CSV table of N, CA, C and O in Angstrom, one decimal:
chain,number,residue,atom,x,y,z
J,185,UNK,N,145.3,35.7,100.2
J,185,UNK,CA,144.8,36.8,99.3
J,185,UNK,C,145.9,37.3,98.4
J,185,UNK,O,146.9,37.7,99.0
J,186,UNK,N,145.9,37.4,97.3
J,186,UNK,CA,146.9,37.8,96.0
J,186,UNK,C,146.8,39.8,96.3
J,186,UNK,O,145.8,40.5,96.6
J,187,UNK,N,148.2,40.1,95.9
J,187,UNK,CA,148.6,41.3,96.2
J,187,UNK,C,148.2,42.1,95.1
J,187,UNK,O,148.2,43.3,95.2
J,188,UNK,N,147.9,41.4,94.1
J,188,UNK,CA,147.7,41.7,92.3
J,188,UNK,C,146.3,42.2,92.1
J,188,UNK,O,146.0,42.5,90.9
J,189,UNK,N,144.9,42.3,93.2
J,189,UNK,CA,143.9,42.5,92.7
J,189,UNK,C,144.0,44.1,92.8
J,189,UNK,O,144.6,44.9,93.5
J,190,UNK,N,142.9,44.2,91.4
J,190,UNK,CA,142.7,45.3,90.8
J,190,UNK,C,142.2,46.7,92.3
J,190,UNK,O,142.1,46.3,93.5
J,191,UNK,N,142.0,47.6,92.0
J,191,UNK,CA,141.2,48.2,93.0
J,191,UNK,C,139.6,49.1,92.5
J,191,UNK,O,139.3,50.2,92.2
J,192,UNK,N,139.2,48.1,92.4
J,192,UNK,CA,137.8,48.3,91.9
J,192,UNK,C,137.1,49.3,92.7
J,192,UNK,O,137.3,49.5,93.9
J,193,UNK,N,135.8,50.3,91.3
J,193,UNK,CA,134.9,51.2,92.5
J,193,UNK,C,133.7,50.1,91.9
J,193,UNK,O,133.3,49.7,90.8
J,194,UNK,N,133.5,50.1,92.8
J,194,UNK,CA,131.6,49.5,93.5
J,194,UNK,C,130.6,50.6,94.2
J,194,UNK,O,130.6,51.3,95.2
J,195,UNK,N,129.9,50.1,93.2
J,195,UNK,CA,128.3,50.8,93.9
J,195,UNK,C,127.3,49.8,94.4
J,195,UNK,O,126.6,49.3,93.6
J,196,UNK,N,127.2,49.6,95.7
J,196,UNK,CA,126.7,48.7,96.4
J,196,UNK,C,124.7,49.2,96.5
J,196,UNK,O,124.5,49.9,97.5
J,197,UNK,N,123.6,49.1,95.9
J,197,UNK,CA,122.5,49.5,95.6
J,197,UNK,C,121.6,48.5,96.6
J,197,UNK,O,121.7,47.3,96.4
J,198,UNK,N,120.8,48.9,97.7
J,198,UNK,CA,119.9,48.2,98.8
J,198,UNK,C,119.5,49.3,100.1
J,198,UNK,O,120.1,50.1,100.8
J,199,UNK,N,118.3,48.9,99.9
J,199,UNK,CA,117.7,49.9,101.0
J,199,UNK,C,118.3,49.6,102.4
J,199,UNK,O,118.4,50.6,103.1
J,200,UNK,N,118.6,48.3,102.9
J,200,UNK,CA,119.2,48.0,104.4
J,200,UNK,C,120.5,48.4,103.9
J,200,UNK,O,121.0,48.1,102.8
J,201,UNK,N,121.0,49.5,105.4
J,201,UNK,CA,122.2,50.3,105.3
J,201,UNK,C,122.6,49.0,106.0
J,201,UNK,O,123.7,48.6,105.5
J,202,UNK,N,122.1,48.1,107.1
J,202,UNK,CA,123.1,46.7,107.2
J,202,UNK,C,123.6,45.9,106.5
J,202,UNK,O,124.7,45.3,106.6
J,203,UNK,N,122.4,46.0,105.4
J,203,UNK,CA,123.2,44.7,104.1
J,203,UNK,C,124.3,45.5,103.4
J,203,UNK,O,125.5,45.1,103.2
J,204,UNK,N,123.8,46.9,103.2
J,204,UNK,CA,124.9,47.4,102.3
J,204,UNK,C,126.5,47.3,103.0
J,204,UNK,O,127.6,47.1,102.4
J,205,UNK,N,126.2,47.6,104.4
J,205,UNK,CA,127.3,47.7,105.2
J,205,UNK,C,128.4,46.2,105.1
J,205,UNK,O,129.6,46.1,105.0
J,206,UNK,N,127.2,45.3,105.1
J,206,UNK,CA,127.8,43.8,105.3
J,206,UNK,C,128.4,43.4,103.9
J,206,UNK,O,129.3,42.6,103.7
J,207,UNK,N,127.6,44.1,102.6
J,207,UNK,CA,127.9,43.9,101.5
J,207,UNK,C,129.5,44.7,101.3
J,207,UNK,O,130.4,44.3,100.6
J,208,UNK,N,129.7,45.9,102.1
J,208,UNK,CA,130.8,46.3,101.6
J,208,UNK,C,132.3,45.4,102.6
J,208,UNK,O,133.4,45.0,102.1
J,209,UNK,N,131.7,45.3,103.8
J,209,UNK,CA,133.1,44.2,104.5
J,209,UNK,C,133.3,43.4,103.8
J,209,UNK,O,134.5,43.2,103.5
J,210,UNK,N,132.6,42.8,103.5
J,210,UNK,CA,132.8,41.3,102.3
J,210,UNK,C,133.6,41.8,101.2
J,210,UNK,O,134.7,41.3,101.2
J,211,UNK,N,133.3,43.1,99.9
J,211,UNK,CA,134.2,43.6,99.6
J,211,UNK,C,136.0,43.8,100.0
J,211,UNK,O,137.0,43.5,99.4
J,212,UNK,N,135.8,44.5,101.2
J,212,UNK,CA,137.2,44.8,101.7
J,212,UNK,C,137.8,44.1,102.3
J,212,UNK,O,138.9,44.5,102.8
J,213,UNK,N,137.2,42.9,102.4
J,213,UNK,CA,137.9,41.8,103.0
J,213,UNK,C,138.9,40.9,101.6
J,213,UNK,O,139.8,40.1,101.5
J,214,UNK,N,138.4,41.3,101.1
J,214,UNK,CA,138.5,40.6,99.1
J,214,UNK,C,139.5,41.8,98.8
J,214,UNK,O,140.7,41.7,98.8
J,215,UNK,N,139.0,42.8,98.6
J,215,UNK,CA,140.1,43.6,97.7
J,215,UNK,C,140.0,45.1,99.0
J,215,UNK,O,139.0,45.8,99.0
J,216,UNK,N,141.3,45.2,100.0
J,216,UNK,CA,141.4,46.1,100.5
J,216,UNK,C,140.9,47.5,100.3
J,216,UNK,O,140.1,48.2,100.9
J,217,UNK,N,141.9,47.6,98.7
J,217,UNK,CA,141.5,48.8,98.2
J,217,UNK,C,140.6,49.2,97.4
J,217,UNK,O,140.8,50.1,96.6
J,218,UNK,N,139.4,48.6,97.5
J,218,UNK,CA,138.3,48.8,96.6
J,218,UNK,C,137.6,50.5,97.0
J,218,UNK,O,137.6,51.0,98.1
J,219,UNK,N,137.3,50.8,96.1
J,219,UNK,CA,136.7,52.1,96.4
J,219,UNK,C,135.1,51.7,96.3
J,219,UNK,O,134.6,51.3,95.3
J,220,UNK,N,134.4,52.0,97.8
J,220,UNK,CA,132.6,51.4,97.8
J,220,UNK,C,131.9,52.7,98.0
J,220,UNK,O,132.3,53.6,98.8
J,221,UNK,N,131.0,52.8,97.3
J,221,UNK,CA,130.1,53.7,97.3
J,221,UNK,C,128.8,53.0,98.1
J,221,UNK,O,128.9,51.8,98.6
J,222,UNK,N,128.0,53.6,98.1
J,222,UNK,CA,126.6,53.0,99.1
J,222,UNK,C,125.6,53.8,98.7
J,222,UNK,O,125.8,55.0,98.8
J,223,UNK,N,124.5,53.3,98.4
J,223,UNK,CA,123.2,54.4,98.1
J,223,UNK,C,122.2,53.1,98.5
J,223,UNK,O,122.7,52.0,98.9
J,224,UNK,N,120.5,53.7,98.5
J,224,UNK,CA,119.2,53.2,99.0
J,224,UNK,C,118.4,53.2,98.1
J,224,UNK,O,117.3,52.7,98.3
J,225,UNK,N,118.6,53.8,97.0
J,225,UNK,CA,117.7,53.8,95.8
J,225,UNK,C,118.3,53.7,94.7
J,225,UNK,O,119.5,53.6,94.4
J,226,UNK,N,117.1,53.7,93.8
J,226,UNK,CA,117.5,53.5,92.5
J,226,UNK,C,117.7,55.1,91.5
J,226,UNK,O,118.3,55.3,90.5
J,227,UNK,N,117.1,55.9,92.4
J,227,UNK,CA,117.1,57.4,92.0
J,227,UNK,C,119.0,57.9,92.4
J,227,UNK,O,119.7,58.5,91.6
J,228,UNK,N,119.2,57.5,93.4
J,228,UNK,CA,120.3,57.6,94.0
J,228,UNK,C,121.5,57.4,93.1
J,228,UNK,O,122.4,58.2,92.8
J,229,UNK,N,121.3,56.0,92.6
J,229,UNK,CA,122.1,54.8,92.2
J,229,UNK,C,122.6,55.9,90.5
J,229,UNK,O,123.7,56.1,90.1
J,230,UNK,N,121.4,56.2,89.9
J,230,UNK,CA,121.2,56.7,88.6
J,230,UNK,C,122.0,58.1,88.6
J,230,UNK,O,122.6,58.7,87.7
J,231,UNK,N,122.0,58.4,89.8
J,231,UNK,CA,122.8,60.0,89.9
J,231,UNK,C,123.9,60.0,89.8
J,231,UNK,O,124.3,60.9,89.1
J,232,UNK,N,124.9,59.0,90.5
J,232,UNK,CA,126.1,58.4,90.8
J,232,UNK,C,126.3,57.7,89.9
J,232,UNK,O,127.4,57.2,90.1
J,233,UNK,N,125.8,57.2,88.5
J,233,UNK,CA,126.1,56.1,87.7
J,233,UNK,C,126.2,57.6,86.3
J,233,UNK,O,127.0,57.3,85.4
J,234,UNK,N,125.7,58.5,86.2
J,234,UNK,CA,125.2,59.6,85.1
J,234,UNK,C,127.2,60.3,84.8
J,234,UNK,O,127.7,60.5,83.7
J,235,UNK,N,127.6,60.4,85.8
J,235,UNK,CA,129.2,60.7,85.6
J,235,UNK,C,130.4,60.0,86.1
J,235,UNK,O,131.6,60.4,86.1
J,236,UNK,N,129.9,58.5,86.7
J,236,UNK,CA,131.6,58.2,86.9
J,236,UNK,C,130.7,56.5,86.4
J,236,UNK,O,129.5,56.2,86.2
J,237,UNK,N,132.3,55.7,86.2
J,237,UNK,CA,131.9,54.3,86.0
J,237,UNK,C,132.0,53.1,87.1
J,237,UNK,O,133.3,53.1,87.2
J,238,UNK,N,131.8,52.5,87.6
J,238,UNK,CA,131.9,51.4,88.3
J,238,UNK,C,132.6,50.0,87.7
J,238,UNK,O,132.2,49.7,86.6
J,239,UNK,N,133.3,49.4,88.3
J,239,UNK,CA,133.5,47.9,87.5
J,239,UNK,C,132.8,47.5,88.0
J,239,UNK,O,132.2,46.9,87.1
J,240,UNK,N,131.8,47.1,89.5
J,240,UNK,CA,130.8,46.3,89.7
J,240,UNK,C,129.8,47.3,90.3
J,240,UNK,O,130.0,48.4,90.7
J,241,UNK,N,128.8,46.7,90.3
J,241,UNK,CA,127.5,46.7,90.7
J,241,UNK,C,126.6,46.1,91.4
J,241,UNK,O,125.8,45.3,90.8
J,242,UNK,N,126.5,46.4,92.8
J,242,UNK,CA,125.7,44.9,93.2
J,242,UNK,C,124.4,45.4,93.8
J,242,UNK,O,124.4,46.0,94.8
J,243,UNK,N,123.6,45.1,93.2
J,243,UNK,CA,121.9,45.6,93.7
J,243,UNK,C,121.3,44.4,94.1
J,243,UNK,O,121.7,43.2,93.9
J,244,UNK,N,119.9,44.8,95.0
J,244,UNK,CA,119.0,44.0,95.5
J,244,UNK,C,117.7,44.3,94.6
J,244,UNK,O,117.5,45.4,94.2
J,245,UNK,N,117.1,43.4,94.3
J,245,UNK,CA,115.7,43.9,93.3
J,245,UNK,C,114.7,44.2,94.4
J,245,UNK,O,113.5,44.4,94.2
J,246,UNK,N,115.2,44.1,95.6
J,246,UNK,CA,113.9,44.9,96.7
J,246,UNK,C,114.2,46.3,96.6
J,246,UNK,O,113.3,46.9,97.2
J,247,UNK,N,114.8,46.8,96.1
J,247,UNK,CA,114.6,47.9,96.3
J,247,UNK,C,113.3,48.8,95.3
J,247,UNK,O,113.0,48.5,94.1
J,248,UNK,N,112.9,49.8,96.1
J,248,UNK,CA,111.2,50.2,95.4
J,248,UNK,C,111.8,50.8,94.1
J,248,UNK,O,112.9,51.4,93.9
J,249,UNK,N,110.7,50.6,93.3
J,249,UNK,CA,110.7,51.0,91.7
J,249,UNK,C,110.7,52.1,91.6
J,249,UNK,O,110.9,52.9,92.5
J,250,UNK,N,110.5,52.5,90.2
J,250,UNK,CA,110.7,53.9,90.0
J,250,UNK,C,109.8,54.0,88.8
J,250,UNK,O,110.1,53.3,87.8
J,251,UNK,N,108.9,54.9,88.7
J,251,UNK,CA,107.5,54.9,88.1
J,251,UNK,C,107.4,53.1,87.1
J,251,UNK,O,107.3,52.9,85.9
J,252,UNK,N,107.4,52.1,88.0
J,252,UNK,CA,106.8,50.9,87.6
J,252,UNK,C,108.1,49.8,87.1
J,252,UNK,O,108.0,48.6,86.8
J,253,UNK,N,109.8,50.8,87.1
J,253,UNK,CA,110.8,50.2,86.5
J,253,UNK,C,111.9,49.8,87.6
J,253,UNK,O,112.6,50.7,88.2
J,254,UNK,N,112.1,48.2,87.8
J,254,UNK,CA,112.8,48.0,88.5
J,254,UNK,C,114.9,48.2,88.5
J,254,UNK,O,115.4,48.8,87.5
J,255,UNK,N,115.3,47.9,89.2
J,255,UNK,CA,116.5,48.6,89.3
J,255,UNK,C,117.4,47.2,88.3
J,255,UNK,O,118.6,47.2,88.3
J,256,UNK,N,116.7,46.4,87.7
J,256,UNK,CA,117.7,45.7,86.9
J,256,UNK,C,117.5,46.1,85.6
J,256,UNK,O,118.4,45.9,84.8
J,257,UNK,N,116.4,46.9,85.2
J,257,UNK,CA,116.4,47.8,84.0
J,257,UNK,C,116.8,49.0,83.9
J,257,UNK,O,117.2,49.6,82.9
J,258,UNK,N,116.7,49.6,85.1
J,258,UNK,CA,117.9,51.1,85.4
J,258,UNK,C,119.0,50.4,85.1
J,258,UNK,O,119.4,50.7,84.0
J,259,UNK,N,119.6,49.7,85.6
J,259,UNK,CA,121.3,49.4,84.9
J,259,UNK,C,121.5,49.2,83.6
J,259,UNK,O,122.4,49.7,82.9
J,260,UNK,N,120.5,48.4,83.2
J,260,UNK,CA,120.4,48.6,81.6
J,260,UNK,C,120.3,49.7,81.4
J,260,UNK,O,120.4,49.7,80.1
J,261,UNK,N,120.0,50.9,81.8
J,261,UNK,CA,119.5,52.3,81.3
J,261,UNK,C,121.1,53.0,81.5
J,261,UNK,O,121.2,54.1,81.0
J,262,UNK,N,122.1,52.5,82.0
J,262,UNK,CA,123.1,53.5,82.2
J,262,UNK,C,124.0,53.9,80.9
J,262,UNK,O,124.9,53.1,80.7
J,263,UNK,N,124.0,54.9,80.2
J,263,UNK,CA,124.8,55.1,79.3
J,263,UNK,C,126.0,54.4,79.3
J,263,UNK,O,126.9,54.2,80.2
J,264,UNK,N,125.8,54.1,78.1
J,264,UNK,CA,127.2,53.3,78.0
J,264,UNK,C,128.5,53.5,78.3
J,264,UNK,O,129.3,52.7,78.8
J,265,UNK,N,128.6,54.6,77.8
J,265,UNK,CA,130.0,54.9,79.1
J,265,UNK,C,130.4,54.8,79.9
J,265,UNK,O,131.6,54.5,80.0
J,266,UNK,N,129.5,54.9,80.7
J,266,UNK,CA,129.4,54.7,82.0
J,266,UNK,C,129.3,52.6,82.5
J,266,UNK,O,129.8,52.0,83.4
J,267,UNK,N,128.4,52.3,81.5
J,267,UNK,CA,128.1,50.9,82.0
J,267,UNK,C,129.1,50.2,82.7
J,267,UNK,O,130.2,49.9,82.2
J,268,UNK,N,128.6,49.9,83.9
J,268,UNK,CA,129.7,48.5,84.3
J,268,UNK,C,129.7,47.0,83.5
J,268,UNK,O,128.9,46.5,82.8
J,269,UNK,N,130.9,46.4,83.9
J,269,UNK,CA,131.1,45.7,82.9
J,269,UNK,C,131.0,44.6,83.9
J,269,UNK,O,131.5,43.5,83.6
J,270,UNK,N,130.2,44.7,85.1
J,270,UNK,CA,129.7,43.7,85.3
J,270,UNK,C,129.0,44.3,86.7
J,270,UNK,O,129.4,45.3,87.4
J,271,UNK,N,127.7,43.1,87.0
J,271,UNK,CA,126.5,43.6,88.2
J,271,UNK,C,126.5,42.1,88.8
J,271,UNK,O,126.7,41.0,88.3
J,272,UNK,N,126.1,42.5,89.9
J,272,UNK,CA,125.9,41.1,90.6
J,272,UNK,C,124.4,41.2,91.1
J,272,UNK,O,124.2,42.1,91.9
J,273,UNK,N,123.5,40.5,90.8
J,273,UNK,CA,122.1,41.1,91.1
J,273,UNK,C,121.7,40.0,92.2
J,273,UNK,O,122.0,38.8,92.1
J,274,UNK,N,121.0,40.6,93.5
J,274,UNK,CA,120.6,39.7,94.4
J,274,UNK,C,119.3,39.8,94.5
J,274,UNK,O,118.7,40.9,94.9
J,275,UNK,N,118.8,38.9,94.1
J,275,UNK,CA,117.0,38.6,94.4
J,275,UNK,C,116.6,36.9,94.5
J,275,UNK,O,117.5,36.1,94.2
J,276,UNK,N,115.7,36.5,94.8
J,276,UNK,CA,114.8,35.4,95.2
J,276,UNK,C,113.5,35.7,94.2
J,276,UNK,O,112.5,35.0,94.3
J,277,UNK,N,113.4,36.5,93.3
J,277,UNK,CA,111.9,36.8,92.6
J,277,UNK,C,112.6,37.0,90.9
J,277,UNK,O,111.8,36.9,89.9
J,278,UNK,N,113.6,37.3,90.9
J,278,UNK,CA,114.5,37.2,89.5
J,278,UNK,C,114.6,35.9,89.2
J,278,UNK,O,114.6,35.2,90.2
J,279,UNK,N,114.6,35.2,88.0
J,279,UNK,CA,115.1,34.2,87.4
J,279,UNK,C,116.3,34.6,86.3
J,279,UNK,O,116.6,35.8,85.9
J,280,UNK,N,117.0,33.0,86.0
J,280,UNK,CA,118.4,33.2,85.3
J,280,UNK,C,117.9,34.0,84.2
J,280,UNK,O,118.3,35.1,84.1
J,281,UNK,N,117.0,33.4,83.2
J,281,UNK,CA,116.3,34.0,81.8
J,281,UNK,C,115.9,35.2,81.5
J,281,UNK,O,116.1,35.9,80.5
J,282,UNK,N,114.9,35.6,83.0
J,282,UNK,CA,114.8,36.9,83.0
J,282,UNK,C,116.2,38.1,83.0
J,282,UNK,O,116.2,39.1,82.4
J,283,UNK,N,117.1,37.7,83.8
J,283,UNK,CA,118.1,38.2,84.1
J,283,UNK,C,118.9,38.5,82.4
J,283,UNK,O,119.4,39.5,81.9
J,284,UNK,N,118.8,37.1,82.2
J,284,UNK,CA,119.9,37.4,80.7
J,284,UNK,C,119.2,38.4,79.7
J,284,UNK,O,119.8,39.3,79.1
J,285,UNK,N,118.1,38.1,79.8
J,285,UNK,CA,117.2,39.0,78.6
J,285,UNK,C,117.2,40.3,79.0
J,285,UNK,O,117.7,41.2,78.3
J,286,UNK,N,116.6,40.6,80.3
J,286,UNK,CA,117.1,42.1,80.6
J,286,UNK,C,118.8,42.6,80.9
J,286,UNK,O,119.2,43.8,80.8
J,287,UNK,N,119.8,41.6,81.3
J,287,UNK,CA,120.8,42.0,81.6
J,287,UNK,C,121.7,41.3,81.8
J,287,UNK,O,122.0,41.0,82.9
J,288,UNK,N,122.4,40.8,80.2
J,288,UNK,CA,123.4,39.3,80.2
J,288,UNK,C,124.2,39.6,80.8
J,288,UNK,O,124.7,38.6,81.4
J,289,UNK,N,124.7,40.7,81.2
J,289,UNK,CA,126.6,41.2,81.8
J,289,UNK,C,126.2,40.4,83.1
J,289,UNK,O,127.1,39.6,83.4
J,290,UNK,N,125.2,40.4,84.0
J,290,UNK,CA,124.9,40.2,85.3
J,290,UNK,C,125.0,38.9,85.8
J,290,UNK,O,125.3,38.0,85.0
J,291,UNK,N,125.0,38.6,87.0
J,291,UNK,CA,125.4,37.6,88.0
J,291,UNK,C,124.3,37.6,88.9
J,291,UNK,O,124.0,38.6,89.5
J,292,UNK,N,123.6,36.5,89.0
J,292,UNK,CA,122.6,36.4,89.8
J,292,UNK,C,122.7,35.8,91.1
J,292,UNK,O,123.4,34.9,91.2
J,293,UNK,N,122.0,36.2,92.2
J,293,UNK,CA,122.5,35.8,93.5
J,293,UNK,C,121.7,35.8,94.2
J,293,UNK,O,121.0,36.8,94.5
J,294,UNK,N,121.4,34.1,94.9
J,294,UNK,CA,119.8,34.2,95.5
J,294,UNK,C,120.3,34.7,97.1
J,294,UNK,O,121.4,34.9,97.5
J,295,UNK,N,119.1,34.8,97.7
J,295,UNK,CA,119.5,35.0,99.3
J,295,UNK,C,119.1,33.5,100.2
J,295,UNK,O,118.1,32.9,99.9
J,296,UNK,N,119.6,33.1,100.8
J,296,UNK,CA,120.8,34.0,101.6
J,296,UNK,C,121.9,34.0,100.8
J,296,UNK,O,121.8,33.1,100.0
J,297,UNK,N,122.9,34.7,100.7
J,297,UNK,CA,124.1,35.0,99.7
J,297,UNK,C,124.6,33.8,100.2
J,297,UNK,O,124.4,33.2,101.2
J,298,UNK,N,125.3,33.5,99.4
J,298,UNK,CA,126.5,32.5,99.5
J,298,UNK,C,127.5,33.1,99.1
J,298,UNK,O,127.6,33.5,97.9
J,299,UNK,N,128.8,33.5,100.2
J,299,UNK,CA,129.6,34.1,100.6
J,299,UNK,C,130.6,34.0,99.7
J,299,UNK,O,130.9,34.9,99.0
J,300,UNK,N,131.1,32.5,99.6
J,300,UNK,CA,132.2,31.5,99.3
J,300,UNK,C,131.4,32.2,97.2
J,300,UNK,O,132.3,32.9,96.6
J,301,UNK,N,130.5,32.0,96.8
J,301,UNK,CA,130.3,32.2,96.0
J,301,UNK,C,130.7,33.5,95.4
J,301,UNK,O,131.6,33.6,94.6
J,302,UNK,N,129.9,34.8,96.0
J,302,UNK,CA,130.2,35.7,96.3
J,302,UNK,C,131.8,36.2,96.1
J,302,UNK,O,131.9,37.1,95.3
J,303,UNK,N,132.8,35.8,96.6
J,303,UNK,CA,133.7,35.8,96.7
J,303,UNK,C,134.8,35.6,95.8
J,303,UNK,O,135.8,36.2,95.4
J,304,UNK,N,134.0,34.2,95.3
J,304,UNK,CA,134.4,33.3,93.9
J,304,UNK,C,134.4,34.3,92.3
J,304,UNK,O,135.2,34.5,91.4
J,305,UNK,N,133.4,34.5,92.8
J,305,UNK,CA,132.6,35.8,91.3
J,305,UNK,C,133.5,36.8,91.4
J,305,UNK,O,134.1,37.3,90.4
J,306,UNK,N,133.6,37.0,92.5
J,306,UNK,CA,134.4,39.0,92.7
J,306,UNK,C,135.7,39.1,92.1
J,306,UNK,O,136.2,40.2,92.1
C-alpha cells in the first residue's frame, strides 16, 4: 500500500448498516485515513452533501426513492459546489447508458462487488 494516498471524505449511501459497514473496511483498508461518513437514505445523504464536499460517493440504487426520484438523480441534484468528482454506483437494475446519461462522473458496480475492482477504481 503507497504512503502517498490522498485522505479522501466519503459518503457511503445504503440502507444495510452491514454493507455500509463492510463498504467502509474496504475503504480503510485502501486509504487509512479516509474520512467515512454513513447515512440510510437519500434524504440523509442530501443533508450531508447541502454543506461539505466529498471526493467519493458510493450509493446503492436500492435505497427507497424520494417522491418517485432515485438516488442516482439526487447526486446529480447536488449543487455544484459541493459535487463529487466522482460516485461509484452499485446496482444490478442500472445499466452503463443509463448511468452515463443520468451521471457520466459515475462508476458502476454490479453485485456482488468485485473487491479487486473496487479497489482498482478507488
Amino acid at each position: 500500500m503507497s504512503t502517498s494516498l490522498p485522505k479522501p471524505a466519503v459518503l457511503i449511501v445504503d440502507e444495510s448498516a452491514e454493507i455500509r459497514e463492510n463498504a467502509s473496511k474496504s475503504i480503510k483498508a485502501i486509504a487509512p485515513e479516509s474520512k467515512i461518513l454513513e447515512v440510510a437514505s437519500i434524504k440523509d445523504m442530501m443533508a450531508k452533501c447541502a454543506n461539505q464536499k466529498f471526493d467519493l460517493i458510493i450509493a446503492d440504487t436500492r435505497v427507497a426513492m424520494v417522491a418517485g426520484t432515485g438516488i442516482v438523480q439526487y447526486i446529480g441534484k447536488i449543487p455544484a459546489e459541493f459535487q463529487p468528482p466522482a460516485a461509484f454506483i452499485v446496482s444490478n437494475t442500472v445499466d452503463d447508458f443509463e448511468l452515463m446519461t443520468e451521471l457520466p462522473s459515475a462508476t458502476l458496480f454490479k453485485l456482488p462487488l468485485d473487491v479487486a475492482l473496487f479497489e482498482k477504481n478507488f
